[in-house]
Amino acid sequence: MGIIISVVNQKGGVAKTTTAVNLAAAIGQRGKKVLLVDMDPQGNATSGIGINKKELTCTTYNVIMGEARPAEAVIKSDYKNVWVMPATQTLAQGELRLAAFENKTLQLKKALLQIKDDYHIIIVDCLPSLGVLALNGISACDRIIIPMQCEPYSLEGAAELLATVKRVKNSTNKGLQLMGIVFTMVDKRLTVNREVMESIKRSFPPDAIFKTEIPRNVRISEAPSHGKPITYYDPASKGAEAYRKLAAEVLKRAEKAGKML
Ligand SMILES: Nc1ncnc2c1ncn2[C@@H]1O[C@H](COP(=O)(O)OP(=O)(O)OP(=O)(O)O)[C@@H](O)[C@H]1O
Ligand SMILES: [Mg+2]
């Protein structure tokens, strides 16, 4: 039985894609079969994992519109145990066209149910919004991971996001739970970083936050333009070490959830 994890935050540029791509690679390296689903028209997870977007004929868009079976869109990446359901700019049309569907927020869920058992973990990289596409990501998953930058307005954003998660849980996705918040681009030298981190920690139960913090690391920001996850681009870097640790924590929480047996 597999577990579906969506990486969500309506705030842009908080390292959702970086976390989705690098977790997928690090979990694959630990011997688990992973599917990385790109649910963002920017297609950053697709290019970040080394897939050339120009060559794609079948993508997440075709799957959620019911035009293709999920297995038709999935391709193998160059990285151990990692498969990808890629996305391109076309997916932006989904936001509008799904509005005409009766179950407009459940299209991804319906699709992933068909292939859930082919993988240990499915990781969905969501776009920075709480619109229909993001709601598909939240509705399709067992757990959500929230990457968070320690900035003054992070907490307000998280409250709005968690209210949305609660609404989805109460309507169409009873089993939904927060797997954890992960602090990203952490720079302990910045007082504002430290202060915000402390206030966020006070606002949540201790196990709502992953122990692993992802440091700001220039190698992490270089890796996507080479189409490589950090654990392949520079395995000895601080960033690679952090994502390997986060992968171990995610696997532990997945097992504890009784998923991924
Ligand atoms: N730990 C890190 N150290 C340095 N740079 C980082 C780190 N994590 C992410 N970045 C960089 O920050 C930028 C934003 O990251 P990313 O694209 O993963 O965010 P996102 O939340 O997916 O953005 P969007 O909301 O647009 O989808 C990217 O340029 C990325 O390379
Ligand atoms: Mg992104």
PDB file of C-alpha atoms and ligand atoms in Angstrom:
ATOM      1  CA  MET A   1       0.000   0.000   0.000  1.00  0.00           C
ATOM      2  CA  GLY A   2       1.392   3.392  -0.946  1.00  0.00           C
ATOM      3  CA  ILE A   3       1.130   6.781   0.693  1.00  0.00           C
ATOM      4  CA  ILE A   4       0.390  10.026  -1.128  1.00  0.00           C
ATOM      5  CA  ILE A   5       2.075  13.151   0.203  1.00  0.00           C
ATOM      6  CA  SER A   6       1.341  16.625  -1.173  1.00  0.00           C
ATOM      7  CA  VAL A   7       3.815  19.460  -0.742  1.00  0.00           C
ATOM      8  CA  VAL A   8       1.691  22.551  -0.263  1.00  0.00           C
ATOM      9  CA  ASN A   9       1.989  26.233   0.561  1.00  0.00           C
ATOM     10  CA  GLN A  10       0.030  28.975  -1.208  1.00  0.00           C
ATOM     11  CA  LYS A  11       2.975  31.303  -0.686  1.00  0.00           C
ATOM     12  CA  GLY A  12       5.373  31.318  -3.644  1.00  0.00           C
ATOM     13  CA  GLY A  13       9.061  30.516  -3.518  1.00  0.00           C
ATOM     14  CA  VAL A  14       9.191  28.752  -0.149  1.00  0.00           C
ATOM     15  CA  ALA A  15      10.947  25.637  -1.547  1.00  0.00           C
ATOM     16  CA  LYS A  16       7.954  23.395  -2.304  1.00  0.00           C
ATOM     17  CA  THR A  17       9.477  22.147  -5.547  1.00  0.00           C
ATOM     18  CA  THR A  18      12.977  21.921  -4.099  1.00  0.00           C
ATOM     19  CA  THR A  19      11.574  19.805  -1.273  1.00  0.00           C
ATOM     20  CA  ALA A  20       9.426  17.604  -3.542  1.00  0.00           C
ATOM     21  CA  VAL A  21      12.260  16.888  -6.005  1.00  0.00           C
ATOM     22  CA  ASN A  22      14.962  16.314  -3.421  1.00  0.00           C
ATOM     23  CA  LEU A  23      12.766  14.178  -1.177  1.00  0.00           C
ATOM     24  CA  ALA A  24      11.756  12.049  -4.163  1.00  0.00           C
ATOM     25  CA  ALA A  25      15.402  11.446  -5.083  1.00  0.00           C
ATOM     26  CA  ALA A  26      16.602  10.796  -1.535  1.00  0.00           C
ATOM     27  CA  ILE A  27      13.723   8.389  -0.831  1.00  0.00           C
ATOM     28  CA  GLY A  28      14.423   6.595  -4.121  1.00  0.00           C
ATOM     29  CA  GLN A  29      18.049   6.207  -3.078  1.00  0.00           C
ATOM     30  CA  ARG A  30      16.837   4.493   0.087  1.00  0.00           C
ATOM     31  CA  GLY A  31      15.254   1.778  -2.025  1.00  0.00           C
ATOM     32  CA  LYS A  32      11.620   2.908  -2.148  1.00  0.00           C
ATOM     33  CA  LYS A  33       9.687   3.355  -5.397  1.00  0.00           C
ATOM     34  CA  VAL A  34       8.654   6.987  -5.771  1.00  0.00           C
ATOM     35  CA  LEU A  35       6.340   8.825  -8.156  1.00  0.00           C
ATOM     36  CA  LEU A  36       6.848  12.594  -8.346  1.00  0.00           C
ATOM     37  CA  VAL A  37       3.658  14.278  -9.612  1.00  0.00           C
ATOM     38  CA  ASP A  38       4.042  17.791 -11.016  1.00  0.00           C
ATOM     39  CA  MET A  39       0.845  19.710 -10.259  1.00  0.00           C
ATOM     40  CA  ASP A  40       2.234  23.143 -11.187  1.00  0.00           C
ATOM     41  CA  PRO A  41       1.992  24.707 -14.683  1.00  0.00           C
ATOM     42  CA  GLN A  42       5.467  26.178 -14.062  1.00  0.00           C
ATOM     43  CA  GLY A  43       6.735  22.597 -14.468  1.00  0.00           C
ATOM     44  CA  ASN A  44       9.675  23.214 -12.166  1.00  0.00           C
ATOM     45  CA  ALA A  45       9.596  19.746 -10.614  1.00  0.00           C
ATOM     46  CA  THR A  46       9.604  18.248 -14.119  1.00  0.00           C
ATOM     47  CA  SER A  47      12.694  20.164 -15.266  1.00  0.00           C
ATOM     48  CA  GLY A  48      14.306  19.926 -11.832  1.00  0.00           C
ATOM     49  CA  ILE A  49      14.300  16.129 -12.031  1.00  0.00           C
ATOM     50  CA  GLY A  50      15.883  16.295 -15.474  1.00  0.00           C
ATOM     51  CA  ILE A  51      12.905  15.866 -17.837  1.00  0.00           C
ATOM     52  CA  ASN A  52      12.899  17.911 -21.042  1.00  0.00           C
ATOM     53  CA  LYS A  53       9.489  19.611 -21.150  1.00  0.00           C
ATOM     54  CA  LYS A  54       9.652  20.168 -24.916  1.00  0.00           C
ATOM     55  CA  GLU A  55       9.400  16.441 -25.647  1.00  0.00           C
ATOM     56  CA  LEU A  56       6.269  15.773 -23.626  1.00  0.00           C
ATOM     57  CA  THR A  57       3.015  14.688 -25.244  1.00  0.00           C
ATOM     58  CA  CYS A  58       1.139  13.341 -22.215  1.00  0.00           C
ATOM     59  CA  THR A  59       1.176  15.190 -18.895  1.00  0.00           C
ATOM     60  CA  THR A  60      -0.671  15.716 -15.602  1.00  0.00           C
ATOM     61  CA  TYR A  61      -3.069  17.974 -17.524  1.00  0.00           C
ATOM     62  CA  ASN A  62      -4.273  15.143 -19.781  1.00  0.00           C
ATOM     63  CA  VAL A  63      -4.668  12.891 -16.751  1.00  0.00           C
ATOM     64  CA  ILE A  64      -6.774  15.258 -14.644  1.00  0.00           C
ATOM     65  CA  MET A  65      -8.936  16.161 -17.638  1.00  0.00           C
ATOM     66  CA  GLY A  66      -9.673  12.450 -18.046  1.00  0.00           C
ATOM     67  CA  GLU A  67      -8.036  12.332 -21.491  1.00  0.00           C
ATOM     68  CA  ALA A  68      -5.292   9.871 -20.520  1.00  0.00           C
ATOM     69  CA  ARG A  69      -4.737   7.096 -18.013  1.00  0.00           C
ATOM     70  CA  PRO A  70      -2.161   8.029 -15.345  1.00  0.00           C
ATOM     71  CA  ALA A  71       0.187   5.234 -16.420  1.00  0.00           C
ATOM     72  CA  GLU A  72       0.353   6.798 -19.901  1.00  0.00           C
ATOM     73  CA  ALA A  73       1.741  10.050 -18.534  1.00  0.00           C
ATOM     74  CA  VAL A  74       4.314   8.549 -16.168  1.00  0.00           C
ATOM     75  CA  ILE A  75       7.946   8.406 -17.306  1.00  0.00           C
ATOM     76  CA  LYS A  76      11.094   7.073 -15.621  1.00  0.00           C
ATOM     77  CA  SER A  77      13.604   9.682 -14.509  1.00  0.00           C
ATOM     78  CA  ASP A  78      17.373   9.165 -14.667  1.00  0.00           C
ATOM     79  CA  TYR A  79      17.405   8.745 -10.892  1.00  0.00           C
ATOM     80  CA  LYS A  80      17.132   5.527  -8.925  1.00  0.00           C
ATOM     81  CA  ASN A  81      13.529   4.434  -8.213  1.00  0.00           C
ATOM     82  CA  VAL A  82      12.045   7.792  -9.285  1.00  0.00           C
ATOM     83  CA  TRP A  83       9.208   8.080 -11.810  1.00  0.00           C
ATOM     84  CA  VAL A  84       7.597  11.364 -12.869  1.00  0.00           C
ATOM     85  CA  MET A  85       4.166  12.549 -13.967  1.00  0.00           C
ATOM     86  CA  PRO A  86       5.330  15.725 -15.704  1.00  0.00           C
ATOM     87  CA  ALA A  87       3.611  19.070 -16.204  1.00  0.00           C
ATOM     88  CA  THR A  88       3.870  21.924 -18.662  1.00  0.00           C
ATOM     89  CA  GLN A  89       2.262  25.331 -19.061  1.00  0.00           C
ATOM     90  CA  THR A  90      -0.818  23.583 -20.529  1.00  0.00           C
ATOM     91  CA  LEU A  91      -1.817  22.634 -16.988  1.00  0.00           C
ATOM     92  CA  ALA A  92      -2.790  26.274 -16.383  1.00  0.00           C
ATOM     93  CA  GLN A  93      -5.890  25.631 -18.524  1.00  0.00           C
ATOM     94  CA  GLY A  94      -6.925  23.033 -15.955  1.00  0.00           C
ATOM     95  CA  GLU A  95      -7.650  25.741 -13.407  1.00  0.00           C
ATOM     96  CA  LEU A  96     -10.431  27.068 -15.669  1.00  0.00           C
ATOM     97  CA  ARG A  97     -11.585  23.945 -17.455  1.00  0.00           C
ATOM     98  CA  LEU A  98     -11.976  21.901 -14.263  1.00  0.00           C
ATOM     99  CA  ALA A  99     -14.590  24.396 -13.088  1.00  0.00           C
ATOM    100  CA  ALA A 100     -17.077  22.714 -15.419  1.00  0.00           C
ATOM    101  CA  PHE A 101     -16.519  19.295 -13.796  1.00  0.00           C
ATOM    102  CA  GLU A 102     -18.905  18.011 -11.177  1.00  0.00           C
ATOM    103  CA  ASN A 103     -16.081  16.761  -8.957  1.00  0.00           C
ATOM    104  CA  LYS A 104     -13.598  19.426  -9.930  1.00  0.00           C
ATOM    105  CA  THR A 105     -11.320  18.972  -6.894  1.00  0.00           C
ATOM    106  CA  LEU A 106     -11.255  15.170  -7.045  1.00  0.00           C
ATOM    107  CA  GLN A 107      -9.778  14.538 -10.495  1.00  0.00           C
ATOM    108  CA  LEU A 108      -6.222  13.957  -9.259  1.00  0.00           C
ATOM    109  CA  LYS A 109      -7.414  11.686  -6.466  1.00  0.00           C
ATOM    110  CA  LYS A 110      -9.399   9.585  -8.916  1.00  0.00           C
ATOM    111  CA  ALA A 111      -6.350   9.248 -11.155  1.00  0.00           C
ATOM    112  CA  LEU A 112      -3.804   8.463  -8.450  1.00  0.00           C
ATOM    113  CA  LEU A 113      -6.029   5.773  -6.915  1.00  0.00           C
ATOM    114  CA  GLN A 114      -5.447   3.784 -10.109  1.00  0.00           C
ATOM    115  CA  ILE A 115      -1.670   3.669  -9.601  1.00  0.00           C
ATOM    116  CA  LYS A 116      -1.239   4.180  -5.846  1.00  0.00           C
ATOM    117  CA  ASP A 117      -0.200   0.603  -5.222  1.00  0.00           C
ATOM    118  CA  ASP A 118       2.537   0.686  -7.875  1.00  0.00           C
ATOM    119  CA  TYR A 119       4.662   2.972  -5.647  1.00  0.00           C
ATOM    120  CA  HIS A 120       5.718   3.166  -2.009  1.00  0.00           C
ATOM    121  CA  ILE A 121       5.372   6.945  -2.036  1.00  0.00           C
ATOM    122  CA  ILE A 122       3.721   9.444  -4.350  1.00  0.00           C
ATOM    123  CA  ILE A 123       4.880  13.040  -3.864  1.00  0.00           C
ATOM    124  CA  VAL A 124       2.733  15.826  -5.369  1.00  0.00           C
ATOM    125  CA  ASP A 125       4.365  19.207  -5.966  1.00  0.00           C
ATOM    126  CA  CYS A 126       1.607  21.837  -5.779  1.00  0.00           C
ATOM    127  CA  LEU A 127       1.514  25.324  -7.242  1.00  0.00           C
ATOM    128  CA  PRO A 128       1.505  28.464  -5.044  1.00  0.00           C
ATOM    129  CA  SER A 129      -2.250  28.996  -4.767  1.00  0.00           C
ATOM    130  CA  LEU A 130      -5.305  27.606  -3.023  1.00  0.00           C
ATOM    131  CA  GLY A 131      -7.271  27.362  -6.274  1.00  0.00           C
ATOM    132  CA  VAL A 132      -8.757  24.311  -7.980  1.00  0.00           C
ATOM    133  CA  LEU A 133      -5.425  22.726  -8.944  1.00  0.00           C
ATOM    134  CA  ALA A 134      -3.996  23.047  -5.432  1.00  0.00           C
ATOM    135  CA  LEU A 135      -7.276  21.744  -3.983  1.00  0.00           C
ATOM    136  CA  ASN A 136      -6.847  18.680  -6.206  1.00  0.00           C
ATOM    137  CA  GLY A 137      -3.439  18.157  -4.573  1.00  0.00           C
ATOM    138  CA  ILE A 138      -4.828  18.557  -1.055  1.00  0.00           C
ATOM    139  CA  SER A 139      -7.834  16.323  -1.799  1.00  0.00           C
ATOM    140  CA  ALA A 140      -5.735  13.525  -3.294  1.00  0.00           C
ATOM    141  CA  CYS A 141      -3.276  12.958  -0.462  1.00  0.00           C
ATOM    142  CA  ASP A 142      -2.974  11.105   2.841  1.00  0.00           C
ATOM    143  CA  ARG A 143      -0.531  13.597   4.327  1.00  0.00           C
ATOM    144  CA  ILE A 144       0.670  17.106   3.598  1.00  0.00           C
ATOM    145  CA  ILE A 145       4.113  18.586   4.031  1.00  0.00           C
ATOM    146  CA  ILE A 146       4.315  22.377   4.383  1.00  0.00           C
ATOM    147  CA  PRO A 147       7.679  23.909   3.526  1.00  0.00           C
ATOM    148  CA  MET A 148       7.996  27.193   5.380  1.00  0.00           C
ATOM    149  CA  GLN A 149      10.465  30.039   5.301  1.00  0.00           C
ATOM    150  CA  CYS A 150      10.930  31.778   8.608  1.00  0.00           C
ATOM    151  CA  GLU A 151       9.611  35.191   7.607  1.00  0.00           C
ATOM    152  CA  PRO A 152       7.283  37.581   9.433  1.00  0.00           C
ATOM    153  CA  TYR A 153       4.071  36.604   7.569  1.00  0.00           C
ATOM    154  CA  SER A 154       4.687  32.848   7.421  1.00  0.00           C
ATOM    155  CA  LEU A 155       2.447  32.128  10.378  1.00  0.00           C
ATOM    156  CA  GLU A 156      -0.597  33.961   8.958  1.00  0.00           C
ATOM    157  CA  GLY A 157      -0.175  32.071   5.684  1.00  0.00           C
ATOM    158  CA  ALA A 158       0.027  28.763   7.533  1.00  0.00           C
ATOM    159  CA  ALA A 159      -3.190  29.491   9.443  1.00  0.00           C
ATOM    160  CA  GLU A 160      -5.098  30.108   6.204  1.00  0.00           C
ATOM    161  CA  LEU A 161      -3.609  26.969   4.652  1.00  0.00           C
ATOM    162  CA  LEU A 162      -4.442  24.799   7.658  1.00  0.00           C
ATOM    163  CA  ALA A 163      -8.035  26.106   7.646  1.00  0.00           C
ATOM    164  CA  THR A 164      -8.321  24.990   4.012  1.00  0.00           C
ATOM    165  CA  VAL A 165      -6.815  21.600   4.856  1.00  0.00           C
ATOM    166  CA  LYS A 166      -9.372  21.202   7.633  1.00  0.00           C
ATOM    167  CA  ARG A 167     -12.241  22.025   5.251  1.00  0.00           C
ATOM    168  CA  VAL A 168     -11.032  19.424   2.753  1.00  0.00           C
ATOM    169  CA  LYS A 169     -10.600  16.877   5.540  1.00  0.00           C
ATOM    170  CA  ASN A 170     -14.165  17.452   6.725  1.00  0.00           C
ATOM    171  CA  SER A 171     -15.661  17.185   3.256  1.00  0.00           C
ATOM    172  CA  THR A 172     -13.922  14.822   0.838  1.00  0.00           C
ATOM    173  CA  ASN A 173     -10.752  13.517   2.490  1.00  0.00           C
ATOM    174  CA  LYS A 174     -11.427  12.200   5.992  1.00  0.00           C
ATOM    175  CA  GLY A 175      -8.011  10.558   6.438  1.00  0.00           C
ATOM    176  CA  LEU A 176      -6.050  13.717   5.638  1.00  0.00           C
ATOM    177  CA  GLN A 177      -3.419  14.817   8.169  1.00  0.00           C
ATOM    178  CA  LEU A 178      -0.479  17.158   8.391  1.00  0.00           C
ATOM    179  CA  MET A 179       2.733  15.136   8.163  1.00  0.00           C
ATOM    180  CA  GLY A 180       4.795  18.134   9.135  1.00  0.00           C
ATOM    181  CA  ILE A 181       6.080  21.628   8.597  1.00  0.00           C
ATOM    182  CA  VAL A 182       9.651  21.827   7.363  1.00  0.00           C
ATOM    183  CA  PHE A 183      11.703  24.982   7.782  1.00  0.00           C
ATOM    184  CA  THR A 184      13.515  25.809   4.549  1.00  0.00           C
ATOM    185  CA  MET A 185      16.313  28.198   3.554  1.00  0.00           C
ATOM    186  CA  VAL A 186      17.225  28.491   7.210  1.00  0.00           C
ATOM    187  CA  ASP A 187      19.946  30.982   8.067  1.00  0.00           C
ATOM    188  CA  LYS A 188      20.479  31.023  11.803  1.00  0.00           C
ATOM    189  CA  ARG A 189      22.693  34.091  11.505  1.00  0.00           C
ATOM    190  CA  LEU A 190      19.569  36.135  10.736  1.00  0.00           C
ATOM    191  CA  THR A 191      17.827  37.297  13.894  1.00  0.00           C
ATOM    192  CA  VAL A 192      14.483  37.516  12.086  1.00  0.00           C
ATOM    193  CA  ASN A 193      14.841  33.853  11.027  1.00  0.00           C
ATOM    194  CA  ARG A 194      15.514  32.764  14.593  1.00  0.00           C
ATOM    195  CA  GLU A 195      12.703  34.822  16.100  1.00  0.00           C
ATOM    196  CA  VAL A 196      10.073  33.753  13.592  1.00  0.00           C
ATOM    197  CA  MET A 197      11.136  30.122  13.950  1.00  0.00           C
ATOM    198  CA  GLU A 198      10.645  30.307  17.700  1.00  0.00           C
ATOM    199  CA  SER A 199       7.201  31.877  17.373  1.00  0.00           C
ATOM    200  CA  ILE A 200       6.108  29.250  14.824  1.00  0.00           C
ATOM    201  CA  LYS A 201       7.373  26.482  17.113  1.00  0.00           C
ATOM    202  CA  ARG A 202       5.311  27.909  19.980  1.00  0.00           C
ATOM    203  CA  SER A 203       2.177  27.876  17.801  1.00  0.00           C
ATOM    204  CA  PHE A 204       2.245  24.164  16.962  1.00  0.00           C
ATOM    205  CA  PRO A 205       2.557  20.893  18.860  1.00  0.00           C
ATOM    206  CA  PRO A 206       6.225  19.760  18.788  1.00  0.00           C
ATOM    207  CA  ASP A 207       5.710  16.840  16.416  1.00  0.00           C
ATOM    208  CA  ALA A 208       3.963  19.063  13.840  1.00  0.00           C
ATOM    209  CA  ILE A 209       7.421  20.301  12.874  1.00  0.00           C
ATOM    210  CA  PHE A 210      10.131  18.132  11.303  1.00  0.00           C
ATOM    211  CA  LYS A 211      13.346  17.977  13.331  1.00  0.00           C
ATOM    212  CA  THR A 212      15.362  18.401  10.163  1.00  0.00           C
ATOM    213  CA  GLU A 213      15.804  22.006   9.030  1.00  0.00           C
ATOM    214  CA  ILE A 214      16.963  22.722   5.490  1.00  0.00           C
ATOM    215  CA  PRO A 215      19.797  25.273   5.523  1.00  0.00           C
ATOM    216  CA  ARG A 216      20.182  27.973   2.915  1.00  0.00           C
ATOM    217  CA  ASN A 217      22.762  26.352   0.639  1.00  0.00           C
ATOM    218  CA  VAL A 218      23.961  27.668  -2.699  1.00  0.00           C
ATOM    219  CA  ARG A 219      24.444  24.139  -4.094  1.00  0.00           C
ATOM    220  CA  ILE A 220      20.683  23.508  -3.640  1.00  0.00           C
ATOM    221  CA  SER A 221      19.896  26.560  -5.763  1.00  0.00           C
ATOM    222  CA  GLU A 222      22.362  25.522  -8.498  1.00  0.00           C
ATOM    223  CA  ALA A 223      21.124  21.934  -8.870  1.00  0.00           C
ATOM    224  CA  PRO A 224      17.805  22.559 -10.760  1.00  0.00           C
ATOM    225  CA  SER A 225      19.477  24.200 -13.742  1.00  0.00           C
ATOM    226  CA  HIS A 226      21.454  20.958 -14.168  1.00  0.00           C
ATOM    227  CA  GLY A 227      18.259  18.885 -13.902  1.00  0.00           C
ATOM    228  CA  LYS A 228      19.669  17.127 -10.870  1.00  0.00           C
ATOM    229  CA  PRO A 229      18.478  16.580  -7.303  1.00  0.00           C
ATOM    230  CA  ILE A 230      20.978  17.807  -4.714  1.00  0.00           C
ATOM    231  CA  THR A 231      21.886  14.289  -3.538  1.00  0.00           C
ATOM    232  CA  TYR A 232      23.195  13.606  -7.072  1.00  0.00           C
ATOM    233  CA  TYR A 233      24.487  17.095  -7.910  1.00  0.00           C
ATOM    234  CA  ASP A 234      26.621  17.411  -4.782  1.00  0.00           C
ATOM    235  CA  PRO A 235      26.131  14.457  -2.428  1.00  0.00           C
ATOM    236  CA  ALA A 236      28.631  15.846   0.112  1.00  0.00           C
ATOM    237  CA  SER A 237      26.945  19.262   0.434  1.00  0.00           C
ATOM    238  CA  LYS A 238      25.107  20.417   3.557  1.00  0.00           C
ATOM    239  CA  GLY A 239      21.932  20.608   1.453  1.00  0.00           C
ATOM    240  CA  ALA A 240      22.201  16.954   0.368  1.00  0.00           C
ATOM    241  CA  GLU A 241      22.820  15.880   3.939  1.00  0.00           C
ATOM    242  CA  ALA A 242      19.719  17.795   5.098  1.00  0.00           C
ATOM    243  CA  TYR A 243      17.435  16.296   2.438  1.00  0.00           C
ATOM    244  CA  ARG A 244      18.706  12.768   3.224  1.00  0.00           C
ATOM    245  CA  LYS A 245      17.836  13.368   6.881  1.00  0.00           C
ATOM    246  CA  LEU A 246      14.414  14.755   5.953  1.00  0.00           C
ATOM    247  CA  ALA A 247      13.801  11.682   3.765  1.00  0.00           C
ATOM    248  CA  ALA A 248      14.522   9.426   6.731  1.00  0.00           C
ATOM    249  CA  GLU A 249      12.066  11.393   8.879  1.00  0.00           C
ATOM    250  CA  VAL A 250       9.383  11.285   6.178  1.00  0.00           C
ATOM    251  CA  LEU A 251       9.751   7.503   5.829  1.00  0.00           C
ATOM    252  CA  LYS A 252       9.488   7.078   9.582  1.00  0.00           C
ATOM    253  CA  ARG A 253       6.308   9.166   9.714  1.00  0.00           C
ATOM    254  CA  ALA A 254       4.872   7.294   6.721  1.00  0.00           C
ATOM    255  CA  GLU A 255       5.477   3.972   8.445  1.00  0.00           C
ATOM    256  CA  LYS A 256       3.993   5.271  11.677  1.00  0.00           C
ATOM    257  CA  ALA A 257       0.895   6.286   9.756  1.00  0.00           C
ATOM    258  CA  GLY A 258       0.483   2.604   8.958  1.00  0.00           C
ATOM    259  CA  LYS A 259       0.999   3.418   5.329  1.00  0.00           C
ATOM    260  CA  MET A 260       3.622   2.126   2.969  1.00  0.00           C
ATOM    261  CA  LEU A 261       3.933  -1.365   4.476  1.00  0.00           C
TER     262      LEU A 261
HETATM  263  N1  LIG B   1      17.812  25.517   0.896  1.00  0.00           N
HETATM  264  C1  LIG B   1      17.942  26.377  -0.112  1.00  0.00           C
HETATM  265  N2  LIG B   1      19.061  27.126  -0.254  1.00  0.00           N
HETATM  266  C2  LIG B   1      19.180  28.013  -1.269  1.00  0.00           C
HETATM  267  N3  LIG B   1      18.258  28.222  -2.213  1.00  0.00           N
HETATM  268  C3  LIG B   1      17.119  27.504  -2.127  1.00  0.00           C
HETATM  269  C4  LIG B   1      16.902  26.547  -1.084  1.00  0.00           C
HETATM  270  N4  LIG B   1      15.676  25.999  -1.269  1.00  0.00           N
HETATM  271  C5  LIG B   1      15.155  26.571  -2.372  1.00  0.00           C
HETATM  272  N5  LIG B   1      16.005  27.478  -2.894  1.00  0.00           N
HETATM  273  C6  LIG B   1      15.783  28.319  -4.089  1.00  0.00           C
HETATM  274  O1  LIG B   1      14.688  29.173  -3.816  1.00  0.00           O
HETATM  275  C7  LIG B   1      13.895  29.363  -4.993  1.00  0.00           C
HETATM  276  C8  LIG B   1      12.456  28.932  -4.727  1.00  0.00           C
HETATM  277  O2  LIG B   1      12.438  27.527  -4.486  1.00  0.00           O
HETATM  278  P1  LIG B   1      11.302  26.608  -5.107  1.00  0.00           P
HETATM  279  O3  LIG B   1      11.154  26.826  -6.559  1.00  0.00           O
HETATM  280  O4  LIG B   1      11.549  25.220  -4.642  1.00  0.00           O
HETATM  281  O5  LIG B   1      10.035  27.207  -4.340  1.00  0.00           O
HETATM  282  P2  LIG B   1       8.512  26.910  -4.618  1.00  0.00           P
HETATM  283  O6  LIG B   1       7.810  27.047  -3.305  1.00  0.00           O
HETATM  284  O7  LIG B   1       8.340  25.633  -5.336  1.00  0.00           O
HETATM  285  O8  LIG B   1       8.122  28.092  -5.596  1.00  0.00           O
HETATM  286  P3  LIG B   1       6.718  28.281  -6.379  1.00  0.00           P
HETATM  287  O9  LIG B   1       5.780  28.773  -5.326  1.00  0.00           O
HETATM  288  O10 LIG B   1       6.988  29.290  -7.453  1.00  0.00           O
HETATM  289  O11 LIG B   1       6.334  26.935  -6.914  1.00  0.00           O
HETATM  290  C9  LIG B   1      14.552  28.540  -6.078  1.00  0.00           C
HETATM  291  O12 LIG B   1      15.390  29.373  -6.828  1.00  0.00           O
HETATM  292  C10 LIG B   1      15.377  27.520  -5.301  1.00  0.00           C
HETATM  293  O13 LIG B   1      16.508  27.070  -6.029  1.00  0.00           O
HETATM  294 MG    MG B   2       7.329  25.221  -7.112  1.00  0.00          MG
END
